[in-house]
PDB file of C-alpha atoms in Angstrom:
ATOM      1  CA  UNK A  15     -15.213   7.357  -5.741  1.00  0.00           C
ATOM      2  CA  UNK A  16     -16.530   4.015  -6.890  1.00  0.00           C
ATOM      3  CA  UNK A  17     -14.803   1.389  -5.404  1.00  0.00           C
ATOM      4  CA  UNK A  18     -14.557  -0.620  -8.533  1.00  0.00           C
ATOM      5  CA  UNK A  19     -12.849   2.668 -10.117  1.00  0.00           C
ATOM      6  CA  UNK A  20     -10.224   2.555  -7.611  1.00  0.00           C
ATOM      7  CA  UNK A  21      -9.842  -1.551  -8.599  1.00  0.00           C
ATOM      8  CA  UNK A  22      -9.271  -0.906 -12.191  1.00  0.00           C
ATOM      9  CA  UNK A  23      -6.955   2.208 -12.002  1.00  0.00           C
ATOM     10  CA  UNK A  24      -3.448   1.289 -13.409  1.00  0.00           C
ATOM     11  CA  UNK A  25      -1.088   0.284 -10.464  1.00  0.00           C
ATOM     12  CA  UNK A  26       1.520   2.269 -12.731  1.00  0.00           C
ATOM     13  CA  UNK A  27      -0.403   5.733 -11.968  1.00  0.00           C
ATOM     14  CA  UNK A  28      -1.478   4.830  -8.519  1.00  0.00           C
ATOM     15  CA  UNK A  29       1.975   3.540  -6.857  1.00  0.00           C
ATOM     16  CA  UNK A  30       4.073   6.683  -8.304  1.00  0.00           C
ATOM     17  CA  UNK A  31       1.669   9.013  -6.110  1.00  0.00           C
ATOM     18  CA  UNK A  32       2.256   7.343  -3.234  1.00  0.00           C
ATOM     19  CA  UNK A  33       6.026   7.332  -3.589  1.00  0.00           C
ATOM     20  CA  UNK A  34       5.999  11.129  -4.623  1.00  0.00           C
ATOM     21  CA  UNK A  35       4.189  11.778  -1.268  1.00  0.00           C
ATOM     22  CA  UNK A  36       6.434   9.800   1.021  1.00  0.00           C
ATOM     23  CA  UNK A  37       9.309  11.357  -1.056  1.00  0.00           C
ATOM     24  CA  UNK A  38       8.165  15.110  -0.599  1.00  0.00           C
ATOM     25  CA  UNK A  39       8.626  14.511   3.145  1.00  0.00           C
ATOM     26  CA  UNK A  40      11.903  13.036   3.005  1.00  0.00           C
ATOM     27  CA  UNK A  41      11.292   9.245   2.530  1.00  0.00           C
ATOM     28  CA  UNK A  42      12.903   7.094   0.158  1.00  0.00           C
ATOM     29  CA  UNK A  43      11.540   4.985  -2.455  1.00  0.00           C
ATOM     30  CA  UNK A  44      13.331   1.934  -1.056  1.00  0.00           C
ATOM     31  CA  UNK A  45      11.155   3.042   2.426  1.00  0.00           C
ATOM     32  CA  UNK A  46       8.014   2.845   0.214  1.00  0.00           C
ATOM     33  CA  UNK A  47       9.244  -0.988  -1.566  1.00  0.00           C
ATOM     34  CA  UNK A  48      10.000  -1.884   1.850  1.00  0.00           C
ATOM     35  CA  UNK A  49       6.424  -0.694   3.360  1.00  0.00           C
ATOM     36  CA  UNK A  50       4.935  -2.496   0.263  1.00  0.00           C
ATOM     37  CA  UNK A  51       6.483  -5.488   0.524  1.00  0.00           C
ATOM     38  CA  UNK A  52       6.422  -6.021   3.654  1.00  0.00           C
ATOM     39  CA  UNK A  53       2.076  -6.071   3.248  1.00  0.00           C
ATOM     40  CA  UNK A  54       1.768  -8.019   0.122  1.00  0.00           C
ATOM     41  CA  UNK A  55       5.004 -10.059  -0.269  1.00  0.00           C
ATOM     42  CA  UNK A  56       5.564  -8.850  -3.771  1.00  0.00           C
ATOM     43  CA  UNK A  57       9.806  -8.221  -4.119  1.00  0.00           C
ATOM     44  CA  UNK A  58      11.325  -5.100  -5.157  1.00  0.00           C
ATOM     45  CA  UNK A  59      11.712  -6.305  -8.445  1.00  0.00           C
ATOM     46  CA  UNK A  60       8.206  -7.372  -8.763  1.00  0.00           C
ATOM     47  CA  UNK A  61       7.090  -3.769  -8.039  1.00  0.00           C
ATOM     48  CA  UNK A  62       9.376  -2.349 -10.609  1.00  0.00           C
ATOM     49  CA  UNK A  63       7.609  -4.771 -13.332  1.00  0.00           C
ATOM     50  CA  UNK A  64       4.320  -3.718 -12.039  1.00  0.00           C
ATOM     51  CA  UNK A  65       5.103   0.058 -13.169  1.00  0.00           C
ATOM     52  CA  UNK A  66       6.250  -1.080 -16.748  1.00  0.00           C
ATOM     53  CA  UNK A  67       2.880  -2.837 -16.734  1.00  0.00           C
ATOM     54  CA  UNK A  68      -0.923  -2.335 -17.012  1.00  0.00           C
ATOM     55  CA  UNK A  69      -1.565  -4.402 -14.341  1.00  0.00           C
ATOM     56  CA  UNK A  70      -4.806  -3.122 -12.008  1.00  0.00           C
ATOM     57  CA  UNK A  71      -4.637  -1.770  -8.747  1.00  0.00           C
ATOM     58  CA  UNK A  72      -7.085  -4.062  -7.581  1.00  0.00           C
ATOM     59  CA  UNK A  73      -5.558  -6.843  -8.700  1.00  0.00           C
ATOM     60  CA  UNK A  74      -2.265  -5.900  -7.827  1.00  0.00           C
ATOM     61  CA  UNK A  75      -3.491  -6.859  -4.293  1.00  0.00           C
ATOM     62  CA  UNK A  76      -5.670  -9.702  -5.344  1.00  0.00           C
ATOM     63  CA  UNK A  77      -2.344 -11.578  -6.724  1.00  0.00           C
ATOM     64  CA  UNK A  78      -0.364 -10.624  -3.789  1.00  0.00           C
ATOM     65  CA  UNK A  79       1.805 -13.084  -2.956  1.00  0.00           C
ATOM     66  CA  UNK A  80       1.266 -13.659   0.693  1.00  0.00           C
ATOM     67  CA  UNK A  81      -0.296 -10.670   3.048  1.00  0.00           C
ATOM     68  CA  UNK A  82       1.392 -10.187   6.007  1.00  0.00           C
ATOM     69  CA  UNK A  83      -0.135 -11.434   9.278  1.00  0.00           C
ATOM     70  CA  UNK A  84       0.184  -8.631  11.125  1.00  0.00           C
ATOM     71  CA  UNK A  85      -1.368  -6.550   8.851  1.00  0.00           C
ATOM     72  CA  UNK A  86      -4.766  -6.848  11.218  1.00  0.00           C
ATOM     73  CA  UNK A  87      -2.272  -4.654  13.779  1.00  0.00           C
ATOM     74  CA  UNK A  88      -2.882  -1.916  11.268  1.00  0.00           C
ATOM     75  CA  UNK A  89      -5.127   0.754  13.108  1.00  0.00           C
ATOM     76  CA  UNK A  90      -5.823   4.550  11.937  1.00  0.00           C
ATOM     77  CA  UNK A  91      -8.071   6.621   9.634  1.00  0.00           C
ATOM     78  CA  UNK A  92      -7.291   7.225   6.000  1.00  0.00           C
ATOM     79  CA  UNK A  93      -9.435   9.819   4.561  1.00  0.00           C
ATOM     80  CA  UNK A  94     -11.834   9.872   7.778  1.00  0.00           C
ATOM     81  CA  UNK A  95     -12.117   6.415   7.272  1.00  0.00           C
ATOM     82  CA  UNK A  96     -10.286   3.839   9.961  1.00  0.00           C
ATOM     83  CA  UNK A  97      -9.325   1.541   8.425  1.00  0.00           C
ATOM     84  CA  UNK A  98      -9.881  -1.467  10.488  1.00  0.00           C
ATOM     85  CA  UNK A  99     -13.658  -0.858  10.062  1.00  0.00           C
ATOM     86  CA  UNK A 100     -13.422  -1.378   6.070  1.00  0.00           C
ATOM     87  CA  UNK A 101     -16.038  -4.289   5.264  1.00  0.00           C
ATOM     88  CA  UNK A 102     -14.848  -4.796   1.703  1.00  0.00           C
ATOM     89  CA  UNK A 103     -11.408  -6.921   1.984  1.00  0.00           C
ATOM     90  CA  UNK A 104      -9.921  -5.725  -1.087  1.00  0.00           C
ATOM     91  CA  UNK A 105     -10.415  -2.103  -0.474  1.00  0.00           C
ATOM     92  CA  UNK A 106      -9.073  -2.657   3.315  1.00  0.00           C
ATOM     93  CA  UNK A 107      -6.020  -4.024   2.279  1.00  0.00           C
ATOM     94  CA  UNK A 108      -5.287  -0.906  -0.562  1.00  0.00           C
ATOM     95  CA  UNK A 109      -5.889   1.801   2.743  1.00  0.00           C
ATOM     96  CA  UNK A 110      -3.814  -0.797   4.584  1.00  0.00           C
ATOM     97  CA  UNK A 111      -0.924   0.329   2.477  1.00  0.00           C
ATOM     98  CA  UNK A 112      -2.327   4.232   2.255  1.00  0.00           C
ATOM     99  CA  UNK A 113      -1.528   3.952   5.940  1.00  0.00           C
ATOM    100  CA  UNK A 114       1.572   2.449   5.589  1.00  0.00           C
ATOM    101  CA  UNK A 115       2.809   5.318   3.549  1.00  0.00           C
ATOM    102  CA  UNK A 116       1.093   8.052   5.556  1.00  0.00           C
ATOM    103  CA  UNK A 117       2.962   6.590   8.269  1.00  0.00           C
ATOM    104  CA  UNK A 118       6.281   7.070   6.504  1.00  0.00           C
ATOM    105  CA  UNK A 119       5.307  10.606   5.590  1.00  0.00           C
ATOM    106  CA  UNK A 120       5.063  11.764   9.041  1.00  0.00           C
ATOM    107  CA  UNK A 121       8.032  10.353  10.349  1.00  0.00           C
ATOM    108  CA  UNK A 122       7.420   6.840  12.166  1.00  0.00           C
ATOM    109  CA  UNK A 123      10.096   4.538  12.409  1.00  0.00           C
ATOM    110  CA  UNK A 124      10.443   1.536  10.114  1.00  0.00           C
ATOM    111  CA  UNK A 125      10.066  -0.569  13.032  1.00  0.00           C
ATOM    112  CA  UNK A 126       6.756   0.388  14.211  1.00  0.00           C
ATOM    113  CA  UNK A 127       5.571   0.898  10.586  1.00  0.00           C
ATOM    114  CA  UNK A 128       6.168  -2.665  10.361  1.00  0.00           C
ATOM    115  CA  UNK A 129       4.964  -3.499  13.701  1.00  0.00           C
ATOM    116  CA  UNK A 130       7.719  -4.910  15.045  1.00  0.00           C
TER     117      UNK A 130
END
C-alpha cells in the first residue's frame, strides 16, 4: 500500500483494529492507551477525541505531542519489515506503535514494552 494511503486513512478506523487485535489475545484497551501514549504523548482523553474525529492517521503522529525518547530502543519486524530500518520518519513511527501492540498481543510485559 501507498504510503500516503496509510497517512490519510481515518485514525478512527485505524486505532479500533489495533485495539480489537490486542483485545482478542487478552489485552485491555487501557494496555493499548497506555502503549500509545507512552510513544506519542497524546492522553487518554486525547485518544478518545481522536475516534469521535476525522482526524488522519498520518497526522495523528505528525501532531503528537512529544515522542518518546526511547522510542529508537524499538527493534523488530512488522510485516517483514524491521522497523528500525524504515527511512521515511512518519511511517517509522506508525510501525513503531504496530510493534508496540504486537508486543502486547503476544504477551510481553508492560515494562519491557515500554522499555523500562
Amino acid at each position: 500500500m501507498d504510503n500516503e494511503k496509510v497517512f490519510a486513512m481515518p485514525f478512527s478506523k485505524v486505532y479500533p483494529l489495533l485495539l480489537a487485535k490486542a483485545e482478542r489475545k487478552g489485552r485491555t484497551r487501557e494496555e493499548v492507551y497506555a502503549v500509545t501514549t507512552w510513544l506519542t504523548g497524546y492522553t487518554a482523553a486525547d485518544l478518545e477525541r481522536f475516534l469521535e474525529s476525522d482526524l488522519s492517521y498520518g497526522d495523528f503522529f505528525r501532531n503528537a505531542p512529544c515522542l518518546n525518547k526511547n522510542c529508537a530502543l524499538i527493534r523488530g519486524s512488522v510485516c517483514g519489515v524491521k522497523v528500525e530500518t524504515i527511512e521515511d520518519p512518519l511511517l517509522q513511527k506508525i510501525r513503531y506503535l504496530d510493534k508496540l501492540v504486537d508486543e502486547l498481543a503476544k504477551g510481553k510485559t508492560m515494562d519491557k514494552i515500554l522499555r523500562k
